[in-house]
Coordinates of C-alpha atoms in Angstrom, one line a residue:
Chain A
X1 CA 15.0 -37.3 -18.6
X2 CA 14.2 -37.7 -14.9
X3 CA 13.0 -34.4 -13.4
X4 CA 14.9 -33.3 -10.5
X5 CA 13.0 -31.9 -7.4
X6 CA 15.2 -29.0 -6.3
X7 CA 12.9 -26.8 -4.2
X8 CA 10.3 -27.6 -1.6
X9 CA 7.6 -25.4 0.0
X10 CA 4.3 -25.7 1.9
X11 CA 1.4 -26.5 -0.4
X12 CA 0.7 -23.4 -2.5
X13 CA -2.1 -22.2 -4.9
X14 CA -2.8 -23.1 -8.5
X15 CA -2.2 -25.7 -11.2
X16 CA 1.1 -27.2 -12.2
X17 CA 3.0 -25.1 -14.6
X18 CA 6.3 -25.4 -16.7
X19 CA 8.3 -22.4 -17.8
X20 CA 11.8 -20.8 -17.6
X21 CA 12.7 -19.5 -14.2
X22 CA 13.9 -15.9 -13.4
X23 CA 15.6 -15.4 -10.1
X24 CA 15.7 -12.0 -8.3
X25 CA 17.9 -11.1 -5.4
X26 CA 15.7 -8.0 -4.8
X27 CA 12.3 -7.9 -3.3
X28 CA 9.2 -7.2 -5.4
X29 CA 6.5 -4.5 -5.4
X30 CA 4.2 -4.5 -8.3
X31 CA 3.5 -0.8 -8.0
X32 CA 7.0 0.4 -7.2
X33 CA 9.0 -1.9 -9.4
X34 CA 7.0 -2.9 -12.5
X35 CA 5.7 -1.2 -15.6
X36 CA 2.3 -2.7 -15.4
X37 CA 1.5 -2.1 -19.1
X38 CA 4.4 -4.3 -20.3
X39 CA 5.2 -6.6 -17.3
X40 CA 8.8 -5.3 -17.4
X41 CA 10.7 -4.5 -14.2
X42 CA 11.2 -0.7 -14.4
X43 CA 12.6 0.5 -11.1
X44 CA 16.1 1.9 -11.5
X45 CA 18.7 -0.3 -9.8
X46 CA 16.4 -3.3 -9.3
X47 CA 18.2 -6.6 -9.9
X48 CA 15.7 -7.4 -12.8
X49 CA 15.6 -3.9 -14.2
X50 CA 14.6 -4.1 -17.9
X51 CA 13.6 -7.8 -17.8
X52 CA 10.1 -9.0 -18.8
X53 CA 8.5 -11.5 -16.4
X54 CA 5.8 -12.5 -19.0
X55 CA 5.4 -16.2 -19.2
X56 CA 8.2 -16.9 -16.7
X57 CA 8.2 -18.5 -13.3
X58 CA 9.8 -15.8 -11.2
X59 CA 11.4 -16.0 -7.7
X60 CA 11.6 -13.0 -5.3
X61 CA 13.0 -13.4 -1.8
X62 CA 10.6 -10.9 -0.3
X63 CA 7.9 -8.4 -1.2
X64 CA 7.3 -4.8 -0.6
X65 CA 4.5 -2.3 -0.9
X66 CA 0.8 -2.3 -0.8
X67 CA -2.6 -3.4 -2.0
X68 CA -2.0 -2.6 -5.7
X69 CA -1.0 -6.2 -6.2
X70 CA -4.6 -7.2 -5.5
X71 CA -5.8 -6.1 -8.9
X72 CA -2.6 -5.7 -10.8
X73 CA -1.9 -9.4 -11.5
X74 CA -5.3 -9.8 -13.1
X75 CA -4.5 -6.7 -15.2
X76 CA -1.2 -8.3 -16.3
X77 CA -3.2 -11.4 -17.4
X78 CA -5.6 -9.2 -19.3
X79 CA -2.7 -7.6 -21.2
X80 CA -1.0 -10.9 -21.8
X81 CA 2.1 -10.0 -19.9
X82 CA 1.7 -11.9 -16.6
X83 CA 4.2 -14.3 -15.1
X84 CA 3.4 -18.0 -15.5
X85 CA 4.0 -18.7 -11.8
X86 CA 5.5 -17.0 -8.8
X87 CA 7.8 -18.2 -6.0
X88 CA 8.5 -16.2 -2.8
X89 CA 10.7 -16.5 0.2
X90 CA 8.4 -14.3 2.3
X91 CA 5.3 -12.8 0.9
X92 CA 2.2 -10.9 2.2
X93 CA -1.5 -11.4 1.8
X94 CA -2.1 -8.9 -1.0
X95 CA 0.3 -10.8 -3.3
X96 CA -1.6 -14.0 -2.7
X97 CA -5.0 -12.4 -3.0
X98 CA -4.0 -10.9 -6.3
X99 CA -2.5 -14.1 -7.6
X100 CA -5.5 -16.1 -6.6
X101 CA -7.8 -13.7 -8.4
X102 CA -5.6 -13.9 -11.5
X103 CA -5.3 -17.7 -11.3
X104 CA -1.5 -17.6 -11.3
X105 CA 0.2 -20.4 -9.4
X106 CA 2.2 -19.4 -6.3
X107 CA 4.2 -20.9 -3.5
X108 CA 6.0 -19.3 -0.6
X109 CA 8.6 -20.2 2.0
X110 CA 10.6 -22.0 -0.7
X111 CA 13.7 -24.0 0.5
X112 CA 16.6 -23.9 -0.1
X113 CA 17.5 -20.5 -1.5
X114 CA 16.7 -21.0 -5.3
X115 CA 20.1 -19.3 -6.2
X116 CA 21.8 -22.3 -4.6
X117 CA 20.2 -24.8 -6.9
X118 CA 18.9 -23.0 -10.0
X119 CA 20.0 -20.4 -12.5
X120 CA 17.9 -17.9 -14.4
X121 CA 16.9 -19.5 -17.7
X122 CA 16.6 -23.0 -16.3
X123 CA 13.4 -24.7 -17.4
X124 CA 11.3 -25.8 -14.4
X125 CA 8.0 -27.3 -13.4
X126 CA 6.3 -25.9 -10.3
X127 CA 3.6 -28.1 -8.6
X128 CA 1.9 -26.0 -5.9
X129 CA -0.3 -28.8 -4.6
X130 CA 2.8 -31.0 -3.9
X131 CA 4.9 -28.0 -2.8
X132 CA 7.8 -28.7 -5.2
X133 CA 9.7 -27.2 -8.1
X134 CA 11.6 -29.6 -10.5
X135 CA 14.3 -28.8 -13.0
X136 CA 13.3 -30.2 -16.3
X137 CA 16.6 -30.2 -18.2
X138 CA 20.2 -30.4 -17.2
X139 CA 22.3 -27.3 -17.5
Chain B
X1 CA -10.8 -24.4 6.5
X2 CA -13.7 -25.2 8.8
X3 CA -16.9 -23.6 7.4
X4 CA -20.1 -22.7 9.3
X5 CA -23.5 -23.7 7.9
X6 CA -23.9 -20.2 6.5
X7 CA -20.5 -20.3 4.8
X8 CA -21.2 -23.7 3.3
X9 CA -24.5 -22.4 1.9
X10 CA -22.6 -19.5 0.4
X11 CA -20.1 -21.9 -1.1
X12 CA -23.1 -24.0 -2.4
X13 CA -24.3 -20.9 -4.3
X14 CA -27.4 -20.2 -2.2
X15 CA -26.3 -16.6 -1.7
X16 CA -25.7 -16.1 -5.5
X17 CA -22.8 -16.5 -7.9
X18 CA -20.9 -13.4 -6.8
X19 CA -20.8 -14.6 -3.1
X20 CA -19.9 -18.1 -4.2
X21 CA -17.0 -16.9 -6.3
X22 CA -15.9 -14.6 -3.5
X23 CA -15.8 -17.3 -0.8
X24 CA -13.9 -19.7 -3.1
X25 CA -11.2 -17.1 -3.4
X26 CA -11.3 -16.4 0.3
X27 CA -10.9 -20.2 1.0
X28 CA -7.9 -20.4 -1.4
X29 CA -6.2 -17.5 0.4
X30 CA -7.2 -18.8 3.8
X31 CA -5.8 -22.3 3.0
X32 CA -2.6 -20.7 1.7
X33 CA -1.9 -19.0 5.0
X34 CA -3.2 -21.8 7.2
X35 CA -6.5 -20.2 8.4
X36 CA -8.7 -22.6 10.3
X37 CA -11.9 -20.6 10.0
X38 CA -13.5 -17.4 8.9
X39 CA -14.2 -14.4 11.2
X40 CA -17.2 -12.0 10.6
X41 CA -16.2 -8.4 9.8
X42 CA -18.2 -5.3 10.6
X43 CA -16.6 -2.9 8.0
X44 CA -14.8 -3.2 4.7
X45 CA -12.6 -0.6 3.0
X46 CA -11.7 -1.3 -0.6
X47 CA -9.3 0.0 -3.1
X48 CA -10.6 -0.1 -6.6
X49 CA -9.7 2.4 -9.3
X50 CA -8.8 2.1 -12.9
X51 CA -5.2 3.1 -12.5
X52 CA -4.5 -0.3 -10.9
X53 CA -7.4 -2.4 -12.0
X54 CA -7.1 -2.3 -15.7
X55 CA -9.7 -3.6 -18.1
X56 CA -9.6 -7.1 -16.6
X57 CA -10.5 -5.8 -13.1
X58 CA -13.2 -3.6 -14.5
X59 CA -14.7 -6.7 -16.3
X60 CA -14.5 -8.6 -13.0
X61 CA -16.6 -5.9 -11.2
X62 CA -18.9 -5.6 -14.2
X63 CA -19.7 -9.3 -14.0
X64 CA -20.4 -9.1 -10.3
X65 CA -23.0 -6.4 -11.0
X66 CA -24.6 -8.3 -13.9
X67 CA -25.0 -11.3 -11.6
X68 CA -26.8 -9.2 -9.0
X69 CA -23.9 -9.0 -6.4
X70 CA -24.7 -7.0 -3.3
X71 CA -22.5 -6.2 -0.3
X72 CA -23.8 -7.5 3.0
X73 CA -21.7 -5.2 5.3
X74 CA -20.7 -1.5 4.8
X75 CA -18.0 -1.2 2.2
X76 CA -16.3 2.2 1.8
X77 CA -14.0 3.1 -1.1
X78 CA -10.4 4.3 -0.9
X79 CA -8.9 7.3 -2.5
X80 CA -9.0 7.0 -6.3
X81 CA -7.0 8.2 -9.3
X82 CA -9.4 10.9 -10.4
X83 CA -10.9 14.0 -8.8
X84 CA -13.9 14.2 -11.1
X85 CA -14.5 17.9 -10.6
X86 CA -10.9 19.0 -11.2
X87 CA -9.5 16.3 -13.6
X88 CA -9.2 18.8 -16.5
X89 CA -7.1 21.3 -14.5
X90 CA -4.5 18.6 -13.8
X91 CA -4.7 17.4 -17.4
X92 CA -5.9 13.8 -16.7
X93 CA -6.7 11.6 -19.6
X94 CA -10.4 12.0 -20.4
X95 CA -10.6 8.3 -21.3
X96 CA -9.4 7.4 -17.8
X97 CA -11.9 9.8 -16.2
X98 CA -14.8 8.3 -18.2
X99 CA -13.7 4.7 -17.3
X100 CA -13.4 5.7 -13.7
X101 CA -16.9 7.1 -13.8
X102 CA -18.3 3.8 -15.1
X103 CA -16.4 1.9 -12.5
X104 CA -17.8 4.1 -9.7
X105 CA -21.3 3.4 -11.0
X106 CA -20.7 -0.3 -10.8
X107 CA -19.3 -0.1 -7.3
X108 CA -22.3 1.9 -6.2
X109 CA -24.5 -0.7 -7.7
X110 CA -22.8 -3.3 -5.5
X111 CA -23.7 -1.1 -2.5
X112 CA -20.3 0.6 -1.9
X113 CA -20.3 3.9 -0.1
X114 CA -18.2 6.0 -2.5
X115 CA -16.3 8.1 0.0
X116 CA -13.0 7.9 -1.9
X117 CA -10.7 8.4 1.1
X118 CA -7.5 6.9 2.5
X119 CA -8.2 8.5 5.9
X120 CA -11.5 6.7 6.6
X121 CA -10.3 6.3 10.1
X122 CA -10.3 10.1 10.5
X123 CA -13.5 11.0 8.7
X124 CA -15.8 8.0 8.1
X125 CA -15.5 5.1 10.5
X126 CA -13.6 4.7 13.8
X127 CA -13.3 1.0 14.7
X128 CA -12.9 -0.1 18.4
X129 CA -10.5 -2.3 20.1
X130 CA -10.7 -5.9 19.0
X131 CA -13.1 -5.3 16.1
X132 CA -12.5 -7.5 13.1
X133 CA -12.3 -5.6 9.8
X134 CA -11.4 -6.2 6.1
X135 CA -9.6 -3.0 5.1
X136 CA -7.4 -2.2 2.1
X137 CA -4.9 0.6 1.7
X138 CA -2.0 -0.2 3.8
X139 CA -2.1 3.1 5.7
X140 CA -5.7 2.4 6.9
X141 CA -4.7 -1.2 8.0
X142 CA -1.7 -0.1 10.0
X143 CA -3.7 2.6 11.7
X144 CA -6.5 0.2 12.6
X145 CA -4.2 -2.5 14.0
X146 CA -1.8 -0.2 15.8
X147 CA -3.7 2.9 16.9
X148 CA -7.1 1.4 17.6
X149 CA -6.3 -2.3 18.4
X150 CA -8.8 -3.4 15.7
X151 CA -7.8 -6.4 13.6
X152 CA -7.3 -6.7 9.9
X153 CA -4.8 -8.0 7.3
X154 CA -4.0 -6.1 4.2
X155 CA -7.1 -6.8 2.1
X156 CA -6.4 -5.8 -1.4
X157 CA -9.3 -4.7 -3.7
X158 CA -10.6 -8.1 -4.8
X159 CA -10.2 -9.5 -1.2
X160 CA -12.1 -6.6 0.2
X161 CA -14.8 -7.0 -2.5
X162 CA -15.0 -10.7 -1.5
X163 CA -15.4 -9.8 2.2
X164 CA -18.1 -7.3 1.3
X165 CA -20.0 -10.0 -0.5
X166 CA -19.6 -12.7 2.2
X167 CA -19.4 -10.6 5.4
X168 CA -16.4 -12.7 6.6
X169 CA -12.7 -13.0 6.1
X170 CA -10.2 -15.8 6.7
X171 CA -8.8 -15.7 10.2
X172 CA -5.1 -15.6 9.8
X173 CA -2.4 -13.1 10.4
X174 CA -3.4 -10.0 12.3
X175 CA -6.8 -11.4 13.3
X176 CA -4.9 -13.8 15.7
X177 CA -3.2 -12.9 19.0
X178 CA 0.1 -14.5 18.2
X179 CA 0.7 -12.4 15.1
X180 CA 0.4 -9.2 17.1
X181 CA 3.4 -9.7 19.4
X182 CA 6.2 -7.2 19.0
X183 CA 9.4 -8.3 17.2
X184 CA 12.4 -5.8 16.8
X185 CA 12.8 -2.9 19.2
X186 CA 13.5 0.6 17.9
X187 CA 14.6 3.1 20.6
X188 CA 13.7 6.6 19.4
X189 CA 16.3 9.2 20.4
X190 CA 15.7 11.7 17.6
X191 CA 13.7 15.0 17.8
X192 CA 10.5 14.8 15.8
X193 CA 9.0 18.2 15.0
X194 CA 7.1 17.8 11.7
X195 CA 4.9 15.3 9.8
X196 CA 7.9 14.7 7.5
X197 CA 10.0 13.6 10.5
X198 CA 7.4 11.1 11.6
X199 CA 7.2 9.8 8.0
X200 CA 11.0 9.6 8.0
X201 CA 10.9 7.6 11.2
X202 CA 8.4 5.3 9.6
X203 CA 10.7 5.0 6.6
X204 CA 13.7 4.2 8.8
X205 CA 11.9 1.5 10.7
X206 CA 10.3 0.2 7.6
X207 CA 13.6 -0.2 5.7
X208 CA 15.0 -2.2 8.5
X209 CA 12.0 -4.3 9.0
X210 CA 10.8 -5.1 5.5
X211 CA 8.4 -7.8 6.4
X212 CA 4.6 -8.0 6.6
X213 CA 4.7 -10.5 9.4
X214 CA 7.0 -8.5 11.7
X215 CA 5.6 -6.0 14.3
X216 CA 8.2 -3.3 15.2
X217 CA 8.1 -1.8 18.7
X218 CA 9.0 1.8 19.3
X219 CA 10.2 2.8 22.7
X220 CA 11.3 6.1 24.3
X221 CA 8.9 8.3 22.4
X222 CA 10.1 11.9 22.9
X223 CA 6.7 13.5 22.7
X224 CA 3.0 12.6 22.5
X225 CA 2.4 12.2 18.8
X226 CA -0.7 13.7 17.2
X227 CA -3.1 11.7 15.2
X228 CA -1.6 13.2 12.0
X229 CA 1.9 12.4 13.2
X230 CA 0.9 8.7 13.6
X231 CA -0.8 8.9 10.2
X232 CA 2.4 9.8 8.5
X233 CA 4.5 7.4 10.6
X234 CA 2.2 4.5 9.9
X235 CA 1.7 5.2 6.2
X236 CA 5.5 5.4 5.7
X237 CA 6.1 2.3 7.8
X238 CA 3.6 0.4 5.7
X239 CA 5.0 1.8 2.4
X240 CA 8.7 1.2 3.1
X241 CA 8.4 -1.9 5.3
X242 CA 5.2 -3.7 4.1
X243 CA 4.3 -3.6 7.8
X244 CA 0.7 -3.9 8.9
X245 CA 1.2 -3.1 12.6
X246 CA 3.5 -1.5 15.1
X247 CA 3.5 -0.9 18.8
X248 CA 4.5 2.4 20.3
X249 CA 5.0 1.9 24.0
X250 CA 2.9 4.3 26.1
X251 CA 1.0 5.4 23.0
X252 CA -0.8 2.5 21.3
X253 CA -3.3 0.3 23.2
X254 CA -1.6 -3.1 23.0
X255 CA 1.7 -1.6 24.3
X256 CA 1.0 0.1 27.7
X257 CA 4.4 -1.4 28.7
X258 CA 7.4 -3.1 27.1
X259 CA 6.2 -6.4 28.4
X260 CA 2.8 -5.8 26.8
X261 CA 4.3 -5.0 23.5
X262 CA 6.6 -8.0 23.3
X263 CA 4.1 -10.3 24.9
X264 CA 6.7 -10.9 27.6
X265 CA 9.3 -12.2 25.1
X266 CA 12.7 -10.7 24.4
X267 CA 13.0 -8.2 21.5
X268 CA 14.1 -10.0 18.3
X269 CA 16.7 -7.3 17.6
X270 CA 17.4 -3.8 19.1
X271 CA 18.1 -0.6 17.1
X272 CA 18.5 3.0 18.0
X273 CA 17.1 5.8 15.8
X274 CA 18.9 9.0 16.6
X275 CA 19.2 12.5 15.0
X276 CA 22.0 11.2 12.7
X277 CA 19.8 8.4 11.4
X278 CA 17.0 10.9 10.7
X279 CA 19.4 13.2 8.9
X280 CA 20.8 10.3 6.9
X281 CA 17.3 9.3 5.8
X282 CA 16.6 12.8 4.4
X283 CA 19.9 12.6 2.6
X284 CA 18.5 9.6 0.6
X285 CA 16.3 12.3 -1.0
X286 CA 18.9 14.9 -2.3
X287 CA 17.7 17.7 -4.5
X288 CA 18.7 17.3 -8.2
X289 CA 18.7 21.1 -8.6
X290 CA 17.4 24.0 -6.5
X291 CA 14.4 24.8 -8.6
X292 CA 11.3 22.9 -7.6
X293 CA 8.7 22.0 -10.2
X294 CA 5.8 20.8 -8.0
X295 CA 5.1 20.7 -4.2
X296 CA 2.8 17.9 -3.2
X297 CA 0.9 17.5 0.1
X298 CA -0.8 14.1 -0.2
X299 CA -0.4 10.4 0.6
X300 CA -2.3 10.2 2.9
X301 CA -5.0 12.8 2.2
X302 CA -4.7 15.8 4.5
X303 CA -6.7 16.2 7.7
X304 CA -8.3 19.6 8.5
X305 CA -5.4 20.3 10.9
X306 CA -2.8 19.6 8.2
X307 CA -4.7 21.9 5.8
X308 CA -4.6 24.5 8.5
X309 CA -0.9 24.1 8.8
X310 CA -0.4 24.6 5.0
X311 CA -2.5 27.8 5.1
X312 CA -0.6 29.1 8.2
X313 CA 2.7 28.6 6.6
X314 CA 1.7 30.3 3.3
X315 CA 0.8 33.4 5.3
X316 CA -1.1 34.8 2.4
X317 CA 1.8 34.5 -0.1
X318 CA 1.4 33.2 -3.6
X319 CA 3.1 30.2 -5.0
X320 CA 5.9 30.9 -7.5
X321 CA 4.9 31.0 -11.1
X322 CA 7.2 28.0 -12.0
X323 CA 6.1 25.9 -9.1
X324 CA 2.8 24.0 -8.8
X325 CA 1.2 23.4 -5.4
X326 CA -1.1 20.4 -5.1
X327 CA -3.0 19.3 -2.0
X328 CA -5.2 16.3 -1.7
X329 CA -7.9 15.6 0.9
X330 CA -11.2 13.8 1.1
X331 CA -14.7 15.2 0.4
X332 CA -15.5 15.8 4.1
X333 CA -12.3 17.6 4.9
X334 CA -12.5 19.7 1.7
X335 CA -16.0 20.9 2.8
X336 CA -14.8 21.7 6.3
X337 CA -11.7 23.5 4.8
X338 CA -13.9 25.4 2.5
X339 CA -16.1 26.5 5.5
X340 CA -13.0 27.6 7.3
X341 CA -11.6 29.5 4.4
X342 CA -8.6 27.2 3.8
X343 CA -9.6 26.2 0.3
X344 CA -9.8 29.8 -0.7
X345 CA -6.5 30.6 0.9
X346 CA -4.7 27.7 -0.9
X347 CA -6.5 28.6 -4.2
X348 CA -5.6 32.3 -3.8
X349 CA -2.0 31.2 -3.4
X350 CA -2.3 29.5 -6.8
X351 CA -2.6 26.0 -5.3
X352 CA -5.2 23.3 -5.9
X353 CA -7.1 21.3 -3.3
X354 CA -8.1 18.0 -4.9
X355 CA -10.6 15.8 -3.2
X356 CA -11.4 12.1 -3.4
X357 CA -8.0 11.4 -5.0
X358 CA -4.5 10.8 -3.8
X359 CA -1.7 12.3 -6.0
X360 CA 0.5 9.2 -6.3
X361 CA -2.2 7.2 -8.0
X362 CA -3.3 10.0 -10.3
X363 CA -0.9 8.8 -13.0
X364 CA 1.8 11.2 -11.8
X365 CA 4.3 10.3 -14.5
X366 CA 1.7 11.3 -17.2
X367 CA 0.9 14.5 -15.2
X368 CA 4.5 15.3 -14.9
X369 CA 5.0 14.9 -18.6
X370 CA 2.0 17.1 -19.4
X371 CA 3.3 19.9 -17.2
X372 CA 7.0 19.3 -17.7
X373 CA 7.8 18.5 -14.1
X374 CA 11.0 16.6 -13.3
X375 CA 11.2 16.9 -9.5
X376 CA 8.7 16.7 -6.8
X377 CA 9.0 18.2 -3.3
X378 CA 6.8 16.7 -0.6
X379 CA 6.5 16.3 3.1
X380 CA 5.2 12.8 2.7
X381 CA 7.7 10.0 3.0
X382 CA 5.2 7.6 1.4
X383 CA 4.9 9.8 -1.7
X384 CA 8.7 10.1 -1.9
X385 CA 9.0 6.4 -1.7
X386 CA 6.5 5.6 -4.4
X387 CA 7.2 8.1 -7.1
X388 CA 10.8 7.0 -7.4
X389 CA 9.3 4.0 -9.2
X390 CA 7.7 6.4 -11.7
X391 CA 11.1 7.9 -12.6
X392 CA 10.3 11.3 -11.1
X393 CA 12.9 12.8 -8.7
X394 CA 11.4 12.8 -5.2
X395 CA 12.6 15.3 -2.5
X396 CA 11.4 14.8 1.0
X397 CA 11.5 17.8 3.3
X398 CA 9.7 19.3 6.3
X399 CA 6.4 21.1 5.7
X400 CA 7.8 24.6 6.3
X401 CA 10.6 24.0 3.8
X402 CA 8.1 22.7 1.2
X403 CA 6.0 25.8 1.6
X404 CA 9.0 28.1 1.3
X405 CA 10.0 26.3 -1.9
X406 CA 6.5 26.7 -3.2
X407 CA 6.5 30.4 -2.6
X408 CA 10.1 31.1 -3.9
X409 CA 10.3 28.4 -6.5
X410 CA 13.5 27.1 -5.0
X411 CA 14.6 25.0 -2.1
X412 CA 15.6 27.4 0.7
X413 CA 19.2 27.0 2.0
X414 CA 18.1 24.9 5.0
X415 CA 16.5 22.4 2.7
X416 CA 19.6 21.8 0.5
X417 CA 21.5 18.6 1.1
X418 CA 23.5 18.1 -2.1

């Protein structure tokens, strides 16, 4: 099966990782939106409400909120409920500081809009050093 | 990134393992955002408490201490999730309190000044124009960049710890001139008469901006804001919009004129905030029922002048038996407020004046469950924004309405929107 590079981005942080992708139309704040004990999106009305991000590569178009993200990703890793990788449209420093501390791969300014080329549940490989995301299996 | 000789020696381990680990993380973040170099910082403000760190963050700090880590610039601590002297009276988990005590001991061992405040700019350290900092807590960052013209990005807990250990931070974002140019214009045409109004204005601008890298510009300010007005405005703008800086023409130092604020460019977009917009914002926080379970003044911690306002509005009356009244401030202001009789006045009213903590990080969902609270009335737009995520019902109203509700146990007619 020839992998299929569907998303590009500037070089990001972290090692290559393969997982299922979860796409969100809503922005992300780890304090406001997530139950940090379980890694489940808990905010009422969030596009991913009730969904666990554990072990997934997750895409958010934007981020919200404050410095809690700095520690919170490491805490998710400690509890075994962290995402495997994160893709952002626009992000902010605290997300990146927190993901670097936790060792979770991350890229931002992804193109094109992941909704136009992927569906939640697709298996993908993200390669931050090369700035690409590949789809691993046909739909 | 281009490293100086000193930074290369830190990377080579000459300054010890904690500083080496720190600078590697800083290089990864700097590379991610395209920083070309580091910039020295004079002051670090860090957020570190167990509510957000978890066991893994605790272990990270513990390791730094075991390896002999030591901060090389002044590092102050942000408001935390526990008021050690009053934890029992707000029914906080003793295990969390014990863990927090152990964490504080570690942070002190690293050399942190344990001031536990989110208003360090009012009570601990006042940076000057152009000074480079590494501050955490978004409210402190937006104040430093906007009100004083100092320069800092959001530096989350681990990033602030790293800056404390190395004395430098990657020069990207708000350390650079280009990032500080104004983007969208917001013409202010609404009357602003209370801290809650200023917070609501911050919420309105924040909801429309929603981007760390965008600097909103406010024009046509109807009155000279006080420091506390700007505190509520900035804290809300950061909370709702993830913003790290704003310009307020005629008020903030990089915005003496429109041309100053926009760096002679055209505004990216233009908006008007009028009385209808302000009223609409309050309507996003309708009451679920008239009875109020708890009234909270917090987020950010209160200044001495805000504490005075609470006391003046209470006019010696007691809070209603079914309504809790919680105020948070820092150690310094609590001592001044004690001296001025404000602490006694609030306690005589049945309220609590917590210090060193901020209510929204004190595990409010657990506190609410312990006391049977379902709704929360506050004059802080930031608190209202955050606790929605904790499945409590937030109600944002002006300070006088909050106090009347505390005294009568019910929202007064002028505070009812539903």
